PDB file of C-alpha atoms in Angstrom:
ATOM      1  CA  PRO A   1      50.830 -10.552  48.224  1.00  0.00           C
ATOM      2  CA  ARG A   2      49.208  -8.779  51.198  1.00  0.00           C
ATOM      3  CA  GLU A   3      45.881 -10.520  50.660  1.00  0.00           C
ATOM      4  CA  ALA A   4      47.639 -13.863  50.393  1.00  0.00           C
ATOM      5  CA  HIS A   5      49.212 -13.314  53.802  1.00  0.00           C
ATOM      6  CA  VAL A   6      45.836 -12.315  55.252  1.00  0.00           C
ATOM      7  CA  GLN A   7      44.223 -15.471  53.877  1.00  0.00           C
ATOM      8  CA  ILE A   8      47.057 -17.677  55.113  1.00  0.00           C
ATOM      9  CA  ALA A   9      46.829 -16.054  58.550  1.00  0.00           C
ATOM     10  CA  ASP A  10      43.092 -16.804  58.651  1.00  0.00           C
ATOM     11  CA  LEU A  11      43.703 -20.417  57.613  1.00  0.00           C
ATOM     12  CA  GLN A  12      46.393 -20.839  60.252  1.00  0.00           C
ATOM     13  CA  LEU A  13      44.047 -19.425  62.891  1.00  0.00           C
ATOM     14  CA  ALA A  14      41.410 -21.960  61.888  1.00  0.00           C
ATOM     15  CA  ARG A  15      44.042 -24.654  62.442  1.00  0.00           C
ATOM     16  CA  HIS A  16      44.901 -23.108  65.858  1.00  0.00           C
ATOM     17  CA  ALA A  17      48.435 -22.369  64.656  1.00  0.00           C
ATOM     18  CA  GLU A  18      48.674 -18.914  66.278  1.00  0.00           C
ATOM     19  CA  THR A  19      52.437 -18.565  65.775  1.00  0.00           C
ATOM     20  CA  LEU A  20      52.172 -19.092  62.008  1.00  0.00           C
ATOM     21  CA  ALA A  21      49.044 -16.942  61.826  1.00  0.00           C
ATOM     22  CA  LEU A  22      50.843 -14.140  63.644  1.00  0.00           C
ATOM     23  CA  ALA A  23      53.822 -14.293  61.276  1.00  0.00           C
ATOM     24  CA  HIS A  24      51.569 -13.968  58.223  1.00  0.00           C
ATOM     25  CA  ALA A  25      49.448 -11.235  59.814  1.00  0.00           C
ATOM     26  CA  GLN A  26      52.608  -9.274  60.630  1.00  0.00           C
ATOM     27  CA  GLU A  27      53.815  -9.619  57.047  1.00  0.00           C
ATOM     28  CA  ALA A  28      50.431  -8.407  55.774  1.00  0.00           C
ATOM     29  CA  ALA A  29      50.687  -5.396  58.104  1.00  0.00           C
ATOM     30  CA  ARG A  30      54.229  -4.685  56.922  1.00  0.00           C
ATOM     31  CA  LEU A  31      52.972  -4.632  53.319  1.00  0.00           C
ATOM     32  CA  ALA A  32      50.170  -2.198  54.228  1.00  0.00           C
ATOM     33  CA  PRO A  33      51.635   0.124  56.866  1.00  0.00           C
ATOM     34  CA  GLY A  34      48.635   2.477  56.938  1.00  0.00           C
ATOM     35  CA  ASP A  35      46.044  -0.255  57.467  1.00  0.00           C
ATOM     36  CA  GLY A  36      44.689  -0.339  61.004  1.00  0.00           C
ATOM     37  CA  GLN A  37      42.680  -3.456  60.203  1.00  0.00           C
ATOM     38  CA  ALA A  38      45.925  -5.372  59.638  1.00  0.00           C
ATOM     39  CA  LEU A  39      47.118  -4.360  63.097  1.00  0.00           C
ATOM     40  CA  ALA A  40      43.738  -5.280  64.583  1.00  0.00           C
ATOM     41  CA  ARG A  41      44.158  -8.762  63.094  1.00  0.00           C
ATOM     42  CA  ILE A  42      47.580  -9.058  64.768  1.00  0.00           C
ATOM     43  CA  ALA A  43      46.100  -7.914  68.079  1.00  0.00           C
ATOM     44  CA  ALA A  44      43.291 -10.461  67.815  1.00  0.00           C
ATOM     45  CA  ILE A  45      45.849 -13.215  67.304  1.00  0.00           C
ATOM     46  CA  GLU A  46      47.903 -11.951  70.256  1.00  0.00           C
ATOM     47  CA  GLU A  47      44.788 -11.907  72.410  1.00  0.00           C
ATOM     48  CA  ARG A  48      43.773 -15.385  71.302  1.00  0.00           C
ATOM     49  CA  ASP A  49      47.296 -16.563  72.089  1.00  0.00           C
ATOM     50  CA  GLY A  50      46.911 -15.213  75.648  1.00  0.00           C
ATOM     51  CA  ASP A  51      49.205 -12.196  75.384  1.00  0.00           C
ATOM     52  CA  GLU A  52      46.731  -9.539  76.509  1.00  0.00           C
ATOM     53  CA  ALA A  53      49.366  -6.892  77.232  1.00  0.00           C
ATOM     54  CA  ARG A  54      50.683  -7.055  73.672  1.00  0.00           C
ATOM     55  CA  ALA A  55      47.126  -7.220  72.323  1.00  0.00           C
ATOM     56  CA  VAL A  56      46.204  -4.015  74.188  1.00  0.00           C
ATOM     57  CA  ALA A  57      49.266  -2.231  72.802  1.00  0.00           C
ATOM     58  CA  THR A  58      48.593  -3.445  69.263  1.00  0.00           C
ATOM     59  CA  TYR A  59      44.860  -2.621  69.399  1.00  0.00           C
ATOM     60  CA  ARG A  60      45.806   0.857  70.669  1.00  0.00           C
ATOM     61  CA  GLN A  61      48.245   1.299  67.776  1.00  0.00           C
ATOM     62  CA  ALA A  62      45.598   0.138  65.281  1.00  0.00           C
ATOM     63  CA  PHE A  63      42.976   2.462  66.756  1.00  0.00           C
ATOM     64  CA  GLU A  64      45.330   5.442  66.774  1.00  0.00           C
ATOM     65  CA  ARG A  65      46.388   4.714  63.195  1.00  0.00           C
ATOM     66  CA  ASP A  66      42.994   5.049  61.531  1.00  0.00           C
ATOM     67  CA  GLY A  67      40.206   5.049  64.137  1.00  0.00           C
ATOM     68  CA  ASN A  68      39.422   1.428  63.294  1.00  0.00           C
ATOM     69  CA  ALA A  69      36.129   0.583  65.040  1.00  0.00           C
ATOM     70  CA  THR A  70      37.002  -3.097  65.454  1.00  0.00           C
ATOM     71  CA  ALA A  71      40.244  -2.146  67.188  1.00  0.00           C
ATOM     72  CA  GLY A  72      38.515   0.525  69.286  1.00  0.00           C
ATOM     73  CA  PHE A  73      35.806  -1.797  70.593  1.00  0.00           C
ATOM     74  CA  ALA A  74      38.321  -4.569  71.314  1.00  0.00           C
ATOM     75  CA  LEU A  75      40.669  -2.116  73.048  1.00  0.00           C
ATOM     76  CA  ALA A  76      37.850  -0.743  75.222  1.00  0.00           C
ATOM     77  CA  ARG A  77      36.729  -4.284  76.103  1.00  0.00           C
ATOM     78  CA  LEU A  78      40.238  -5.415  77.082  1.00  0.00           C
ATOM     79  CA  LEU A  79      40.951  -2.255  79.078  1.00  0.00           C
ATOM     80  CA  GLU A  80      37.712  -2.683  81.000  1.00  0.00           C
ATOM     81  CA  ALA A  81      38.445  -6.371  81.629  1.00  0.00           C
ATOM     82  CA  ARG A  82      41.875  -5.416  82.976  1.00  0.00           C
ATOM     83  CA  GLY A  83      40.267  -2.910  85.375  1.00  0.00           C
ATOM     84  CA  ASP A  84      41.230   0.264  83.513  1.00  0.00           C
ATOM     85  CA  VAL A  85      37.673   1.525  83.171  1.00  0.00           C
ATOM     86  CA  LEU A  86      38.697   5.178  82.790  1.00  0.00           C
ATOM     87  CA  ALA A  87      40.876   4.335  79.788  1.00  0.00           C
ATOM     88  CA  SER A  88      38.058   2.251  78.340  1.00  0.00           C
ATOM     89  CA  ALA A  89      35.683   5.199  78.704  1.00  0.00           C
ATOM     90  CA  ALA A  90      38.201   7.494  76.979  1.00  0.00           C
ATOM     91  CA  VAL A  91      38.455   5.128  74.000  1.00  0.00           C
ATOM     92  CA  LEU A  92      34.664   4.945  73.697  1.00  0.00           C
ATOM     93  CA  ARG A  93      34.320   8.738  73.870  1.00  0.00           C
ATOM     94  CA  THR A  94      36.963   9.082  71.166  1.00  0.00           C
ATOM     95  CA  MET A  95      34.979   6.649  69.048  1.00  0.00           C
ATOM     96  CA  LEU A  96      31.820   8.688  69.605  1.00  0.00           C
ATOM     97  CA  ARG A  97      33.592  11.830  68.405  1.00  0.00           C
ATOM     98  CA  SER A  98      35.423  10.330  65.455  1.00  0.00           C
ATOM     99  CA  ALA A  99      33.296   7.499  64.051  1.00  0.00           C
ATOM    100  CA  SER A 100      31.554   8.198  60.768  1.00  0.00           C
ATOM    101  CA  ASP A 101      29.480   5.024  60.565  1.00  0.00           C
ATOM    102  CA  ASP A 102      26.058   5.228  62.262  1.00  0.00           C
ATOM    103  CA  GLU A 103      26.266   1.675  63.605  1.00  0.00           C
ATOM    104  CA  ALA A 104      29.691   2.324  65.155  1.00  0.00           C
ATOM    105  CA  ILE A 105      28.382   5.544  66.749  1.00  0.00           C
ATOM    106  CA  LEU A 106      25.336   3.757  68.191  1.00  0.00           C
ATOM    107  CA  GLU A 107      27.428   0.884  69.553  1.00  0.00           C
ATOM    108  CA  ALA A 108      30.048   3.256  70.982  1.00  0.00           C
ATOM    109  CA  GLY A 109      27.219   5.265  72.554  1.00  0.00           C
ATOM    110  CA  ARG A 110      25.649   2.175  74.099  1.00  0.00           C
ATOM    111  CA  ARG A 111      28.949   0.944  75.518  1.00  0.00           C
ATOM    112  CA  ALA A 112      30.015   4.421  76.663  1.00  0.00           C
ATOM    113  CA  ARG A 113      26.663   4.873  78.418  1.00  0.00           C
ATOM    114  CA  ASP A 114      27.210   1.694  80.441  1.00  0.00           C
ATOM    115  CA  VAL A 115      30.823   2.486  81.335  1.00  0.00           C
ATOM    116  CA  GLU A 116      30.132   6.137  82.157  1.00  0.00           C
ATOM    117  CA  GLU A 117      27.166   5.144  84.330  1.00  0.00           C
ATOM    118  CA  TYR A 118      29.453   2.771  86.240  1.00  0.00           C
ATOM    119  CA  LEU A 119      31.981   5.589  86.694  1.00  0.00           C
ATOM    120  CA  GLY A 120      29.294   8.091  87.718  1.00  0.00           C
ATOM    121  CA  HIS A 121      30.070  10.324  84.720  1.00  0.00           C
ATOM    122  CA  LEU A 122      26.802   9.967  82.827  1.00  0.00           C
ATOM    123  CA  GLY A 123      26.128  13.726  83.015  1.00  0.00           C
ATOM    124  CA  GLU A 124      29.459  14.467  81.331  1.00  0.00           C
ATOM    125  CA  LEU A 125      28.666  11.997  78.553  1.00  0.00           C
ATOM    126  CA  GLU A 126      25.239  13.589  78.108  1.00  0.00           C
ATOM    127  CA  ARG A 127      26.815  17.024  77.609  1.00  0.00           C
ATOM    128  CA  GLU A 128      29.362  15.642  75.141  1.00  0.00           C
ATOM    129  CA  VAL A 129      26.708  13.861  73.081  1.00  0.00           C
ATOM    130  CA  GLU A 130      24.493  16.954  73.241  1.00  0.00           C
ATOM    131  CA  GLY A 131      27.362  18.940  71.724  1.00  0.00           C
ATOM    132  CA  ALA A 132      27.756  16.458  68.872  1.00  0.00           C
ATOM    133  CA  TRP A 133      24.016  16.456  68.292  1.00  0.00           C
ATOM    134  CA  SER A 134      23.680  20.235  68.294  1.00  0.00           C
ATOM    135  CA  THR A 135      26.500  20.777  65.789  1.00  0.00           C
ATOM    136  CA  GLY A 136      24.373  19.076  63.143  1.00  0.00           C
ATOM    137  CA  SER A 137      27.031  16.608  62.023  1.00  0.00           C
ATOM    138  CA  GLY A 138      25.308  13.215  62.054  1.00  0.00           C
ATOM    139  CA  ALA A 139      22.500  14.727  64.104  1.00  0.00           C
ATOM    140  CA  PRO A 140      19.958  11.856  63.805  1.00  0.00           C
ATOM    141  CA  VAL A 141      22.310   9.194  65.124  1.00  0.00           C
ATOM    142  CA  TYR A 142      23.631  11.425  67.899  1.00  0.00           C
ATOM    143  CA  ARG A 143      20.056  12.305  68.837  1.00  0.00           C
ATOM    144  CA  ARG A 144      19.394   8.563  69.335  1.00  0.00           C
ATOM    145  CA  VAL A 145      22.480   8.253  71.541  1.00  0.00           C
ATOM    146  CA  PHE A 146      21.466  11.400  73.439  1.00  0.00           C
ATOM    147  CA  VAL A 147      17.981  10.039  74.163  1.00  0.00           C
ATOM    148  CA  ASP A 148      19.478   6.722  75.263  1.00  0.00           C
ATOM    149  CA  VAL A 149      21.815   8.492  77.695  1.00  0.00           C
ATOM    150  CA  LEU A 150      18.957  10.648  79.008  1.00  0.00           C
ATOM    151  CA  ARG A 151      16.880   7.540  79.708  1.00  0.00           C
ATOM    152  CA  ARG A 152      19.606   6.432  82.094  1.00  0.00           C
ATOM    153  CA  LEU A 153      20.370   9.874  83.496  1.00  0.00           C
ATOM    154  CA  LEU A 154      16.893  11.206  84.281  1.00  0.00           C
ATOM    155  CA  PRO A 155      15.947   8.670  86.970  1.00  0.00           C
ATOM    156  CA  GLN A 156      19.187   9.526  88.789  1.00  0.00           C
ATOM    157  CA  LEU A 157      18.425  13.245  88.566  1.00  0.00           C
ATOM    158  CA  VAL A 158      14.892  12.803  89.868  1.00  0.00           C
ATOM    159  CA  ARG A 159      16.180  10.950  92.959  1.00  0.00           C
ATOM    160  CA  ASP A 160      19.043  13.395  93.660  1.00  0.00           C
ATOM    161  CA  PRO A 161      17.869  16.464  95.642  1.00  0.00           C
ATOM    162  CA  GLU A 162      21.160  18.228  94.781  1.00  0.00           C
ATOM    163  CA  ALA A 163      20.467  18.043  91.024  1.00  0.00           C
ATOM    164  CA  SER A 164      17.906  20.841  90.721  1.00  0.00           C
ATOM    165  CA  ALA A 165      20.167  22.959  88.466  1.00  0.00           C
ATOM    166  CA  GLU A 166      20.772  20.024  86.142  1.00  0.00           C
ATOM    167  CA  ARG A 167      17.022  19.258  86.027  1.00  0.00           C
ATOM    168  CA  ALA A 168      16.322  22.890  85.154  1.00  0.00           C
ATOM    169  CA  ARG A 169      18.889  22.793  82.325  1.00  0.00           C
ATOM    170  CA  LEU A 170      17.315  19.666  80.888  1.00  0.00           C
ATOM    171  CA  ASP A 171      13.771  21.110  81.147  1.00  0.00           C
ATOM    172  CA  GLY A 172      14.622  23.068  77.986  1.00  0.00           C
ATOM    173  CA  TYR A 173      14.371  19.864  75.939  1.00  0.00           C
ATOM    174  CA  TYR A 174      10.713  19.256  76.769  1.00  0.00           C
TER     175      TYR A 174
END
């Protein structure tokens, strides 16, 4: 029955019948209370229907339920679009720490790098990714994220005369 509701919701979305799609998506979520993907589907319908506030709340609930990458990326995107860049950065950092899929880690790293650079917190992100890399858990993918962050961070450090201590700390990697 759950899958039937999911399929009907998708069909109703294709017909631009958001109200019917939402009803079926909610029933599918009710039948699978632990499924974050079901909540992410509801949030997508809410967003498509123009109710961004509800979509943010539902994406947040989906992401908190099971770390759903789709919900996490959508939540970060909506938060950033609404001007809550700090909250967006927090979601992306959580994804970096908790994702188990290499592609999700790389995408979270790429997006976090951009947001953290905008916020001026790239050095903090570098230290967090360095910690994940040095623990050995998923080291190759975190090493790629680490190098990507360093590529953005190093030119800033070279230009900043106050960053000599940070440059000295990073000299240990070369």
